[in-house]
PDB file of C-alpha atoms in Angstrom:
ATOM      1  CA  UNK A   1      66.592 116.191  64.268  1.00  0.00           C
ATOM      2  CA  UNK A   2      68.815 116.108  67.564  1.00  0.00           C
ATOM      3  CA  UNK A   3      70.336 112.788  68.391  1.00  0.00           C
ATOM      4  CA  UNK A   4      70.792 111.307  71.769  1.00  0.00           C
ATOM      5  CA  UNK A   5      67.657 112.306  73.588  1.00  0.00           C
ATOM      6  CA  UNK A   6      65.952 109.931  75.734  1.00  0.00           C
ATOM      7  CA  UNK A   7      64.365 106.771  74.036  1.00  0.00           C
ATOM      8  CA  UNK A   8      60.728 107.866  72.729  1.00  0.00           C
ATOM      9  CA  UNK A   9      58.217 106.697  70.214  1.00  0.00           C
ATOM     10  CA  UNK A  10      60.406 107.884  67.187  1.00  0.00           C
ATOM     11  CA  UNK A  11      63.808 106.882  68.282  1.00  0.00           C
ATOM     12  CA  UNK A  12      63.792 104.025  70.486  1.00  0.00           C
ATOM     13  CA  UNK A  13      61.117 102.369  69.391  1.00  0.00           C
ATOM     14  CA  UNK A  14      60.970 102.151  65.833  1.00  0.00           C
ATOM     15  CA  UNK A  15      63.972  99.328  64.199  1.00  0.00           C
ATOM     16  CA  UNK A  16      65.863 101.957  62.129  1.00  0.00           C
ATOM     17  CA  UNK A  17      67.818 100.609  59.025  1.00  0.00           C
ATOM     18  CA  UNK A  18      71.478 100.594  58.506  1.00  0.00           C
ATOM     19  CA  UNK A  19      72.974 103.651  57.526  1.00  0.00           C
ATOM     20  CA  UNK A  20      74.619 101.857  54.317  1.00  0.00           C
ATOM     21  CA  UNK A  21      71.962  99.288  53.609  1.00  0.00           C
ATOM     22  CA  UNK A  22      72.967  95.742  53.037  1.00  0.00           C
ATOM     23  CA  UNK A  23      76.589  94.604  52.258  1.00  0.00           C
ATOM     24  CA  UNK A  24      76.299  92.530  49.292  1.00  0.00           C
ATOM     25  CA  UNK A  25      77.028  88.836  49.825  1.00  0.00           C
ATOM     26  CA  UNK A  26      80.186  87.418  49.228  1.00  0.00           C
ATOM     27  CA  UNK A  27      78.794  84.294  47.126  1.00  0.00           C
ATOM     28  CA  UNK A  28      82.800  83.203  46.643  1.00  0.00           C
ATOM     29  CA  UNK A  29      84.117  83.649  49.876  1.00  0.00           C
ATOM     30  CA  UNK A  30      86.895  86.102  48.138  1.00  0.00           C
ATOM     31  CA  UNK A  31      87.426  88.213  51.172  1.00  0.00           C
ATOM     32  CA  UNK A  32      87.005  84.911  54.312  1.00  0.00           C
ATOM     33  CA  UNK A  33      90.955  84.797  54.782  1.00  0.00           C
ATOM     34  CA  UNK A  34      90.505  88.629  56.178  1.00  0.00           C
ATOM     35  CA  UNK A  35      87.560  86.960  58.074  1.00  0.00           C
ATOM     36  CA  UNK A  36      89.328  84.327  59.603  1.00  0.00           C
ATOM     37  CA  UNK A  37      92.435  86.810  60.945  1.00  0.00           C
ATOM     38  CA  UNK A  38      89.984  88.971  62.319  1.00  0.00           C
ATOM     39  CA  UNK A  39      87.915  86.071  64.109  1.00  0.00           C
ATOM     40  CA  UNK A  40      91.312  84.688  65.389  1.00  0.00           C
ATOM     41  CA  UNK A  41      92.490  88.157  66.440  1.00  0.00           C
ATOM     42  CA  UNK A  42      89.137  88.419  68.474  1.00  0.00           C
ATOM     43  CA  UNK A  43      90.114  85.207  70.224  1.00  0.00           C
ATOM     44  CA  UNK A  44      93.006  85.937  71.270  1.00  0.00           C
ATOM     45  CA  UNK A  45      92.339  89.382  72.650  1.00  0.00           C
ATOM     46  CA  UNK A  46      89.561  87.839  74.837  1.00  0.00           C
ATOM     47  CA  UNK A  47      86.599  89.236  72.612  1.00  0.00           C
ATOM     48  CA  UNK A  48      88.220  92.710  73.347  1.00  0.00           C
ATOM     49  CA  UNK A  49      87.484  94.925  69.798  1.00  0.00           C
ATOM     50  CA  UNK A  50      90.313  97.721  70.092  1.00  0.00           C
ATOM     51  CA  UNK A  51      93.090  95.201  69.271  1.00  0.00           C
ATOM     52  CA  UNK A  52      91.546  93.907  66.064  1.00  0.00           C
ATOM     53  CA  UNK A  53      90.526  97.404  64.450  1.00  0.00           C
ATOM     54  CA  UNK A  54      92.904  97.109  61.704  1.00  0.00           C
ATOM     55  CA  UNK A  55      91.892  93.706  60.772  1.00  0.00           C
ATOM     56  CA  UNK A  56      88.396  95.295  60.376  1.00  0.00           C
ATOM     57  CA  UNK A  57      90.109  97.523  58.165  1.00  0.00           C
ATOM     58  CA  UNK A  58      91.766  95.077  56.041  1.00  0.00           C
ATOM     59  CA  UNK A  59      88.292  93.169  55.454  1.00  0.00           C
ATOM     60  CA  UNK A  60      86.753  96.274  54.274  1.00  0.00           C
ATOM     61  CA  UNK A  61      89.557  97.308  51.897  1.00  0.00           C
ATOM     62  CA  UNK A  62      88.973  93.224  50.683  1.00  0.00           C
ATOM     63  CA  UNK A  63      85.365  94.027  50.232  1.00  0.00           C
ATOM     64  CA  UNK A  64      85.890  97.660  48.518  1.00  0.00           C
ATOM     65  CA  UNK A  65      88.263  96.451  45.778  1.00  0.00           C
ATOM     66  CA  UNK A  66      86.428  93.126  44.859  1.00  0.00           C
ATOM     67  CA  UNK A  67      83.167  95.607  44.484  1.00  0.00           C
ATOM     68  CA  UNK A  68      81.422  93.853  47.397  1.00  0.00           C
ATOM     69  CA  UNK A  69      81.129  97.479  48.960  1.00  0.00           C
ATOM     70  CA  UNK A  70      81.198 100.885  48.134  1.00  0.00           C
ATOM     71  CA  UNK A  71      84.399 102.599  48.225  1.00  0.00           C
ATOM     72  CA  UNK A  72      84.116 105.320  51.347  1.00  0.00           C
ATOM     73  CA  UNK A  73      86.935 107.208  53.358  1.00  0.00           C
ATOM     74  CA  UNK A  74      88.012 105.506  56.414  1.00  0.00           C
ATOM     75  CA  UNK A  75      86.524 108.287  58.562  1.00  0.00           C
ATOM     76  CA  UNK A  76      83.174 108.110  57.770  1.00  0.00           C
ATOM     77  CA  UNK A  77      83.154 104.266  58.488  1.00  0.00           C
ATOM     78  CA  UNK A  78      85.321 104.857  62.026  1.00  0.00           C
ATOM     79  CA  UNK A  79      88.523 103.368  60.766  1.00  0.00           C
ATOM     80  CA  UNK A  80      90.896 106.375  60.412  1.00  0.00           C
ATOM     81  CA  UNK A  81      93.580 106.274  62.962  1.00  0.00           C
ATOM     82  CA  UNK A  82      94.496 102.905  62.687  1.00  0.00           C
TER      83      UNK A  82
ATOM     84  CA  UNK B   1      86.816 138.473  20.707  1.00  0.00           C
ATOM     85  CA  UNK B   2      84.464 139.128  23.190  1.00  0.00           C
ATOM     86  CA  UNK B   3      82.125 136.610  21.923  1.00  0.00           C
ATOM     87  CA  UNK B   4      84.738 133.538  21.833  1.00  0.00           C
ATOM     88  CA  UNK B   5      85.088 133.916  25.493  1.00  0.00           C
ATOM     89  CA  UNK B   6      81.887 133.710  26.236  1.00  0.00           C
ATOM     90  CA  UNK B   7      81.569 130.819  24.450  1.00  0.00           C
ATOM     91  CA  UNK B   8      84.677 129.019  26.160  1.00  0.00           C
ATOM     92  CA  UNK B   9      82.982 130.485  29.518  1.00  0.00           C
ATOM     93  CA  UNK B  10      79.881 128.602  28.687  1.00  0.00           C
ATOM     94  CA  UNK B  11      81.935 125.319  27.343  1.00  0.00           C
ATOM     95  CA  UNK B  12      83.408 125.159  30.639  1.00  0.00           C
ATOM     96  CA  UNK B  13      80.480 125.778  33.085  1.00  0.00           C
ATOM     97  CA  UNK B  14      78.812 122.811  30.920  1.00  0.00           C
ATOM     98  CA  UNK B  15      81.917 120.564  31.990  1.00  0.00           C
ATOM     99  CA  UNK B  16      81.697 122.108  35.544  1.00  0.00           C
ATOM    100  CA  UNK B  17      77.896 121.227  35.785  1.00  0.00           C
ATOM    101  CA  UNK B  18      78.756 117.405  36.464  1.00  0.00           C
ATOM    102  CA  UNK B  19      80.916 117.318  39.255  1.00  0.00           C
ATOM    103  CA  UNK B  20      78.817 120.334  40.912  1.00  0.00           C
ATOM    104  CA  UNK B  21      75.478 118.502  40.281  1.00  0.00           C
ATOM    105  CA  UNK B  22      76.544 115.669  41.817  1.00  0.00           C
ATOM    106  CA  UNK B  23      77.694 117.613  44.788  1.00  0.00           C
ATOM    107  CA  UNK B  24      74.487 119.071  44.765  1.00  0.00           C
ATOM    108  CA  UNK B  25      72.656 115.617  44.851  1.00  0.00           C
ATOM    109  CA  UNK B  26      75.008 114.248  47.320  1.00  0.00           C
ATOM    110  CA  UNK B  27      74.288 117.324  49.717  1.00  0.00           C
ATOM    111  CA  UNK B  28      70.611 117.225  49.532  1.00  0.00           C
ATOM    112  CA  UNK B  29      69.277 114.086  48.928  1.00  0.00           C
ATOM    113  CA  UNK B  30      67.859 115.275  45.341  1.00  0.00           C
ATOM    114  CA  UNK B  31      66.249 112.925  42.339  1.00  0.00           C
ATOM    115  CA  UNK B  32      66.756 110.067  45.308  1.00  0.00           C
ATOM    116  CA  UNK B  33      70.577 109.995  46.196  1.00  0.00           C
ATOM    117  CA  UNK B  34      71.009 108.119  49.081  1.00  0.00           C
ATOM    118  CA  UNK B  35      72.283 110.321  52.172  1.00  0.00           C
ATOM    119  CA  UNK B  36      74.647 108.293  53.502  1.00  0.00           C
ATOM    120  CA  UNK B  37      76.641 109.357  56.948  1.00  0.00           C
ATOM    121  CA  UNK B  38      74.277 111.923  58.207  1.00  0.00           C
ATOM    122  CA  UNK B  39      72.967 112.671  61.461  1.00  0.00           C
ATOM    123  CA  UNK B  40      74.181 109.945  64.422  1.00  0.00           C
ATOM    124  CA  UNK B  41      76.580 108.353  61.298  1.00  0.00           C
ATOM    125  CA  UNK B  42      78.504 111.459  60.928  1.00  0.00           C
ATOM    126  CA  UNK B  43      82.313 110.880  61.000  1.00  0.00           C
ATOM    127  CA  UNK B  44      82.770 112.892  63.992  1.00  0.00           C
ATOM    128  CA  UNK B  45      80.779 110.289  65.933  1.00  0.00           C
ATOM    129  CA  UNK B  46      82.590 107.228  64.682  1.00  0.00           C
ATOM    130  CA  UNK B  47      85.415 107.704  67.048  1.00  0.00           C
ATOM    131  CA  UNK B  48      85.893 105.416  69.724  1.00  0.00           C
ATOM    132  CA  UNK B  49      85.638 107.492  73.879  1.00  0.00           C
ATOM    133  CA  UNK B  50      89.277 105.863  75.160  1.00  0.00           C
ATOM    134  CA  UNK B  51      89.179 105.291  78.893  1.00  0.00           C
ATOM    135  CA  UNK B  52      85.417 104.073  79.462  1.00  0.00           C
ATOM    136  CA  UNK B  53      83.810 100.681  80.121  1.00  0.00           C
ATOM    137  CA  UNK B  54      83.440  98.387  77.862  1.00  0.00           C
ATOM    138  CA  UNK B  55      80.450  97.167  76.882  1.00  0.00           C
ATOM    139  CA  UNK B  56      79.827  93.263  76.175  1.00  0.00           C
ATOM    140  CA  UNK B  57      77.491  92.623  72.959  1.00  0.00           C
ATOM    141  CA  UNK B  58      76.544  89.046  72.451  1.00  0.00           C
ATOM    142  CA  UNK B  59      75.125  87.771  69.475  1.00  0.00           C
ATOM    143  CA  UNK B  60      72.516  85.797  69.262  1.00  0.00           C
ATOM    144  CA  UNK B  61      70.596  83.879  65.557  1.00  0.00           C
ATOM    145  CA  UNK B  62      67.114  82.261  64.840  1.00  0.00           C
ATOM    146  CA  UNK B  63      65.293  80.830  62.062  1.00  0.00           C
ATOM    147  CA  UNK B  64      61.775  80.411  61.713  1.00  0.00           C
ATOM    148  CA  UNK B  65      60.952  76.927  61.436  1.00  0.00           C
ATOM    149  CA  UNK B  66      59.879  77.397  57.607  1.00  0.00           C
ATOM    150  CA  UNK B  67      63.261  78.199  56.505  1.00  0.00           C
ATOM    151  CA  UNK B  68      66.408  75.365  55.997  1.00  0.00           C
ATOM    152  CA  UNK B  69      69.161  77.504  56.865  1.00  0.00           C
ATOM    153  CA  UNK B  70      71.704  76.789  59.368  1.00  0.00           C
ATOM    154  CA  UNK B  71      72.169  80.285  60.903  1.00  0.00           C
ATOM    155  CA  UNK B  72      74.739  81.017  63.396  1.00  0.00           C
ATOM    156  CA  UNK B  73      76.937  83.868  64.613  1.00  0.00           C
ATOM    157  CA  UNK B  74      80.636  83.356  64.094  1.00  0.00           C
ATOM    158  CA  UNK B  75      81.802  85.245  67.425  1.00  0.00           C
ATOM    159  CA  UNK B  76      80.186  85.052  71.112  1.00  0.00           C
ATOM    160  CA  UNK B  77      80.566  88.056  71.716  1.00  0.00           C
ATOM    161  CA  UNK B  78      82.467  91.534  71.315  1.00  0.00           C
ATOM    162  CA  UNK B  79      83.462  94.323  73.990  1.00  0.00           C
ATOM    163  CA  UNK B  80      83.398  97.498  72.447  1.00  0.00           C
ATOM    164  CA  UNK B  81      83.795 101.210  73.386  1.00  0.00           C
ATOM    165  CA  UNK B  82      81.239 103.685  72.592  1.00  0.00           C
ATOM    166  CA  UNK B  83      81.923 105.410  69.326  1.00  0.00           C
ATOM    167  CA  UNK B  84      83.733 102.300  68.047  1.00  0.00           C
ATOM    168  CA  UNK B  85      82.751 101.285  64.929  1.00  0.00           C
ATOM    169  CA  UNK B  86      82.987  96.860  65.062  1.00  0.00           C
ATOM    170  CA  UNK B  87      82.665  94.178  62.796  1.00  0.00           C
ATOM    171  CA  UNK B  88      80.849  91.040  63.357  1.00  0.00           C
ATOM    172  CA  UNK B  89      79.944  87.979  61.405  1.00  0.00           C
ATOM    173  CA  UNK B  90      77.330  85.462  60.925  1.00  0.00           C
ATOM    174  CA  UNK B  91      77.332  82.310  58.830  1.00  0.00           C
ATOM    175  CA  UNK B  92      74.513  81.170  57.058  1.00  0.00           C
ATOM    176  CA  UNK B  93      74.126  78.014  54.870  1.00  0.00           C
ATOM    177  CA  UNK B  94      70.819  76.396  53.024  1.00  0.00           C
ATOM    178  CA  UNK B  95      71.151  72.691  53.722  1.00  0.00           C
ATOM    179  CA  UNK B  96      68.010  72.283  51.064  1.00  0.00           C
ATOM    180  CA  UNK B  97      67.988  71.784  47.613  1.00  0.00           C
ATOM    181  CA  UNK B  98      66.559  74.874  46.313  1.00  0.00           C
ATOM    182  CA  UNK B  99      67.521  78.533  46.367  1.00  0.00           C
ATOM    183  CA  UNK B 100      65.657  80.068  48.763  1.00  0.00           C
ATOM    184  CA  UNK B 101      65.349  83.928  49.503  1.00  0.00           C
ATOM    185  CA  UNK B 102      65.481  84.871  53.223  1.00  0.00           C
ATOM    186  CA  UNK B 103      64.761  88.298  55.116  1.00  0.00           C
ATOM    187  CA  UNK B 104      66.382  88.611  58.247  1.00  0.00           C
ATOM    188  CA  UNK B 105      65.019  91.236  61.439  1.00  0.00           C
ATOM    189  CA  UNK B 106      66.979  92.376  64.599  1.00  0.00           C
ATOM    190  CA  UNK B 107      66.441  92.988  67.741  1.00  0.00           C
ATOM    191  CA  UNK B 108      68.589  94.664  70.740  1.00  0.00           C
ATOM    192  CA  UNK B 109      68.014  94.248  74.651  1.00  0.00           C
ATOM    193  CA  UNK B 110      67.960  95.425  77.003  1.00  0.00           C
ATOM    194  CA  UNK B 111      65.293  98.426  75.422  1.00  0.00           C
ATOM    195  CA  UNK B 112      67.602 101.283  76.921  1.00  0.00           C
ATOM    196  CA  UNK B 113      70.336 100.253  74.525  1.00  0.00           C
ATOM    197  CA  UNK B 114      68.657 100.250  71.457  1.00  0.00           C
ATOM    198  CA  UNK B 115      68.176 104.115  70.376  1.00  0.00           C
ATOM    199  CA  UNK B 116      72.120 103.853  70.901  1.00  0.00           C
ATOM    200  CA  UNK B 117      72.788 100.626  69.300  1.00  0.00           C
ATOM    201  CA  UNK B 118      73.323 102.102  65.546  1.00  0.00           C
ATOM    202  CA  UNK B 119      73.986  99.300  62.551  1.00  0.00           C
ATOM    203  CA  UNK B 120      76.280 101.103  59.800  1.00  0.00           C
ATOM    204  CA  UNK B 121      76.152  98.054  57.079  1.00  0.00           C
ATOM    205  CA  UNK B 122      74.644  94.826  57.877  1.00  0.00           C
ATOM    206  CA  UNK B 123      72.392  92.313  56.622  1.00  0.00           C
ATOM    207  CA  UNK B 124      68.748  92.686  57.987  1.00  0.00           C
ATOM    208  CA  UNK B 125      65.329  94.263  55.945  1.00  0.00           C
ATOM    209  CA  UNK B 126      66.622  93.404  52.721  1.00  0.00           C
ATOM    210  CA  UNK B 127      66.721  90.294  50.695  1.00  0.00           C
ATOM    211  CA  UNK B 128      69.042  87.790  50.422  1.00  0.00           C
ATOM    212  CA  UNK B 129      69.138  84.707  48.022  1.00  0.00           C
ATOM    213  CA  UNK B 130      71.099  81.691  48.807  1.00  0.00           C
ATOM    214  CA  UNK B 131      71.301  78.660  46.131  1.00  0.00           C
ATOM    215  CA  UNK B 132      70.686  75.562  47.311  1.00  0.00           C
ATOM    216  CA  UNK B 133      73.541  74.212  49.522  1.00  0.00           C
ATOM    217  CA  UNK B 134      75.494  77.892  49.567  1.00  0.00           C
ATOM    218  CA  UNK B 135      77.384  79.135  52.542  1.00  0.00           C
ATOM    219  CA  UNK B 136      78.288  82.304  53.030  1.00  0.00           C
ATOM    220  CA  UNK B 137      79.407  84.648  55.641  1.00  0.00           C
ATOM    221  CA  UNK B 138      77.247  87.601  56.527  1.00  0.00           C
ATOM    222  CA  UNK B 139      79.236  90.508  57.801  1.00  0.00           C
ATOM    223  CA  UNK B 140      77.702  93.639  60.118  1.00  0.00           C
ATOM    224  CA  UNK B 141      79.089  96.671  61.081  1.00  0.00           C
ATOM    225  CA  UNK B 142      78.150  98.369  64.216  1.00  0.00           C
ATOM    226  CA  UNK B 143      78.752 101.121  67.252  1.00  0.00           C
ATOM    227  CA  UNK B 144      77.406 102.215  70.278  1.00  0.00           C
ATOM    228  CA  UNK B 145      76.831 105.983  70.005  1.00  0.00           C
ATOM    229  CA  UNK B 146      78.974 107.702  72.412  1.00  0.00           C
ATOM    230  CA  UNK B 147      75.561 109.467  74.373  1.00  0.00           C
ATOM    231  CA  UNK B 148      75.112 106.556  75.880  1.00  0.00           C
ATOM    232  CA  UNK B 149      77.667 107.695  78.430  1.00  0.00           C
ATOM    233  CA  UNK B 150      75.088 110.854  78.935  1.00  0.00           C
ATOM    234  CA  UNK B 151      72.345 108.275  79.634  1.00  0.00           C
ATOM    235  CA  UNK B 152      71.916 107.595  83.309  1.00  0.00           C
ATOM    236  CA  UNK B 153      69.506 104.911  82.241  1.00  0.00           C
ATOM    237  CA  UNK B 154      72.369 103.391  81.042  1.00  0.00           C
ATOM    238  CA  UNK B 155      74.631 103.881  83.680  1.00  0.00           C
ATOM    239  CA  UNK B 156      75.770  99.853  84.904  1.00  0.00           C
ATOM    240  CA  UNK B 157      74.984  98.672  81.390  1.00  0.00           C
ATOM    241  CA  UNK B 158      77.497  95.580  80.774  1.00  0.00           C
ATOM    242  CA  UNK B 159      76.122  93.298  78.194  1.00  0.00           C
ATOM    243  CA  UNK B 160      73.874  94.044  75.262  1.00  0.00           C
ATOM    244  CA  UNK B 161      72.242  90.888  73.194  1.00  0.00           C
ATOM    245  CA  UNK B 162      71.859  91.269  69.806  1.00  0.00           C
ATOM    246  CA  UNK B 163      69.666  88.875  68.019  1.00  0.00           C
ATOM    247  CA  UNK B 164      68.947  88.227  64.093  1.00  0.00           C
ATOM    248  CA  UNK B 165      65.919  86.040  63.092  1.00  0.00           C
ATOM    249  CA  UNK B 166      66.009  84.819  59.118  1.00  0.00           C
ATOM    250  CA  UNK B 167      62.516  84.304  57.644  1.00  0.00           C
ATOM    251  CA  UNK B 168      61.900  82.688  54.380  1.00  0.00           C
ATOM    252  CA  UNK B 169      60.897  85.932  52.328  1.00  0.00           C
ATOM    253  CA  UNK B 170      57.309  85.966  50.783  1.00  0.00           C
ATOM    254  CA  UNK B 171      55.232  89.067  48.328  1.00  0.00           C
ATOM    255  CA  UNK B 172      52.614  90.389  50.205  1.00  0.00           C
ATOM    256  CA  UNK B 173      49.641  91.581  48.279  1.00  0.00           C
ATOM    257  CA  UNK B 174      51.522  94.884  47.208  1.00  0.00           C
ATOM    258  CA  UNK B 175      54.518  92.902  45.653  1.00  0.00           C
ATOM    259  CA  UNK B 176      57.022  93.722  48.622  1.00  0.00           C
ATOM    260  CA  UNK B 177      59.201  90.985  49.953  1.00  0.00           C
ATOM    261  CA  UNK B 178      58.653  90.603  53.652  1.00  0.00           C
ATOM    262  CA  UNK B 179      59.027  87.601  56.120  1.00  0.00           C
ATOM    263  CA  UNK B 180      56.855  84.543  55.613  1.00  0.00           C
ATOM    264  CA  UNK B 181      55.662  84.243  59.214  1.00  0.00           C
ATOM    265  CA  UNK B 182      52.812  85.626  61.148  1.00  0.00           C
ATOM    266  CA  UNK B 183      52.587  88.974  62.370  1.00  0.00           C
ATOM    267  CA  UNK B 184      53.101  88.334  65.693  1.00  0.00           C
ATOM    268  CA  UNK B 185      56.026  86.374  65.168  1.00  0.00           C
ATOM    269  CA  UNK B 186      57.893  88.968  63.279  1.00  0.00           C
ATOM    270  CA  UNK B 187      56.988  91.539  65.457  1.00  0.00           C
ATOM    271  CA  UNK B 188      58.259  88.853  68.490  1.00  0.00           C
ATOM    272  CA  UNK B 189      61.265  88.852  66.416  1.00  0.00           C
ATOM    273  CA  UNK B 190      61.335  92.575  66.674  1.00  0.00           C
ATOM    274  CA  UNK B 191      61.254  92.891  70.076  1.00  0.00           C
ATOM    275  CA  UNK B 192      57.743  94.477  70.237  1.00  0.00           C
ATOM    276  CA  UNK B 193      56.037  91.128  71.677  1.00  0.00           C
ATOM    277  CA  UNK B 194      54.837  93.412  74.578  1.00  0.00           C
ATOM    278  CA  UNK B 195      53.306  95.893  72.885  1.00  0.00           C
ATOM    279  CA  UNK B 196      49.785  96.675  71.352  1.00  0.00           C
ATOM    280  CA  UNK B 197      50.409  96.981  67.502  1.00  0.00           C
ATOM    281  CA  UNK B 198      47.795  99.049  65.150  1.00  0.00           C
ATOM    282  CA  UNK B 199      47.065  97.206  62.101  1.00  0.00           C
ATOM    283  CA  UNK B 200      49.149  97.885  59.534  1.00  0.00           C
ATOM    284  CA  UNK B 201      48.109 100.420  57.127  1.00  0.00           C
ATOM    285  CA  UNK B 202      47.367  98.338  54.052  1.00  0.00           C
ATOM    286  CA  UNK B 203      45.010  96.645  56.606  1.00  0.00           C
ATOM    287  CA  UNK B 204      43.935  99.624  57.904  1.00  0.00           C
ATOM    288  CA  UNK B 205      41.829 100.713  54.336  1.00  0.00           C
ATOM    289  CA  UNK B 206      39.872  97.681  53.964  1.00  0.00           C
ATOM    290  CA  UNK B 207      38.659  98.066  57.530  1.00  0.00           C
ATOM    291  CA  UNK B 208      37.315 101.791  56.849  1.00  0.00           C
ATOM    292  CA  UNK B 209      35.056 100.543  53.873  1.00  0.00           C
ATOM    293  CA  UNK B 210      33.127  98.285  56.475  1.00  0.00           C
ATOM    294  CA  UNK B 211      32.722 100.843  58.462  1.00  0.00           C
ATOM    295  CA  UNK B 212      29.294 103.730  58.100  1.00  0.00           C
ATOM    296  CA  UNK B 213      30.107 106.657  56.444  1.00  0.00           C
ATOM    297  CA  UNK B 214      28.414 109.584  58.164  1.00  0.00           C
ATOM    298  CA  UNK B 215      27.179 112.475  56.246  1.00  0.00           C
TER     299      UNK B 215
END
């Protein structure tokens, strides 16, 4: 199917699900030091994302090696060039 | 001679068969592997467009009244490029006494926004158990697809408000998890509070029996 026609009864309209499903939750708060730089980061660049893309990084990697996500290249989740 | 290769031929395709079925599977969805990345999640599309607007997305939590949970983003808000892949968290914490399953549902406005608004890994549809007194952070990972620059709907689009609603999580009658609220309020939740809804199709089957069968 093409993707970014005009908002219809199958696109727009319908919730779609997340690509990767759920991320599973982090019950021991293992990875909210990564958290916490990011949220800072965010603060300090006035809300603005681009600064903080390697902190998103960072959180992700936390996530992939305690198992709390599946391990993926950095390209298919948007991170590469960072 | 002739035969002993053969054999190691065949010994080998056997050990090739596993990393070529699961290519296989991967490629084509086959005996239910998840396609994952496909379509508006390819790679190519996770790159942020330098030089454009930013767009604002604010974040916004509710609980139904049924449900103890203290639910609340952890960021106002987030200006992102199209194409840019973002995190954002959320913070969730049941102040009862018992471990309670919740089922959160989403919701984008302005309407224009939302065939663009694409969640990669979040939180939402799918169950999620807290014990009593837990807290825990809830992460989501999002981007605006980069047509939305194509869009002149979209044109003077600033701010985008994305809102989460945790249910408590009840079975229906076919054993499924979904939220413990009335229709219409999930389908509030959902954004679709202005819009005629068909009965779902479960529903649908009990209403045919009543009605005459003509022959």
């Amino acid at each position: 199917m093409s993707f970014g026609r005009p908002p219809s009864i199958s696109t727009g309209f319908s919730p779609t699900p997340p690509d990767r499903g759920s991320f599973p939750l982090d019950h021991f708060a293992e990875c909210r030091e990564y958290m916490k730089a990011y949220l800072d980061c965010l603060k300090k660049s006035g809300s603005n994302s681009t600064p903080c893309r390697h902190l998103n990084k960072e959180y992700l990697e936390c996530r992939m090696q305690r198992g709390l996500m599946d391990r993926d290249d950095w390209k298919n989740l948007g991170l590469a060039n960072l | 001679m002739y035969t002993s290769a053969v054999i190691i031929l065949g010994v080998g395709v056997t050990y090739a068969a596993v990393p070529l079925y699961r290519m296989f599977c991967a490629a084509t969805g086959f005996a239910g592997t998840p396609k994952v990345g496909m379509g508006k999640f390819e790679a190519d599309r996770l790159v942020p467009v330098e030089d454009t607007k930013r767009i604002k997305v604010h974040f916004n939590a509710d609980t139904s009244d049924a449900l103890p949970w203290s639910f609340i983003p952890q960021q106002k808000h987030v200006s992102v490029l199209p194409g840019e892949t973002s995190l954002a968290f959320y913070k969730a914490k049941n102040t009862s006494n018992q471990d309670i399953i919740g089922i959160a549902t989403y919701n984008v406005t302005p309407d224009r926004v939302a065939p663009y608004f694409a969640k990669v890994e979040c939180f939402c549809f799918e169950e999620q158990k807290l014990l009593a007194g837990e807290e825990v952070d809830m992460p989501l990972l999002f981007f605006i697809d980069k047509d939305i620059l194509d869009d002149p709907a979209c044109r003077n689009l600033d701010d985008v408000v994305l809102s989460y609603t945790f249910f408590r999580a009840r079975r229906n009658a076919q054993g499924h998890l979904e939220p413990d609220a009335s229709e219409a309020t999930v389908q509030a939740s959902l954004g679709f509070d202005k819009f005629e809804n068909a009965p779902k199709a479960e529903n649908r089957r009990k209403d045919d029996k009543e009605s005459p069968v003509s022959s």
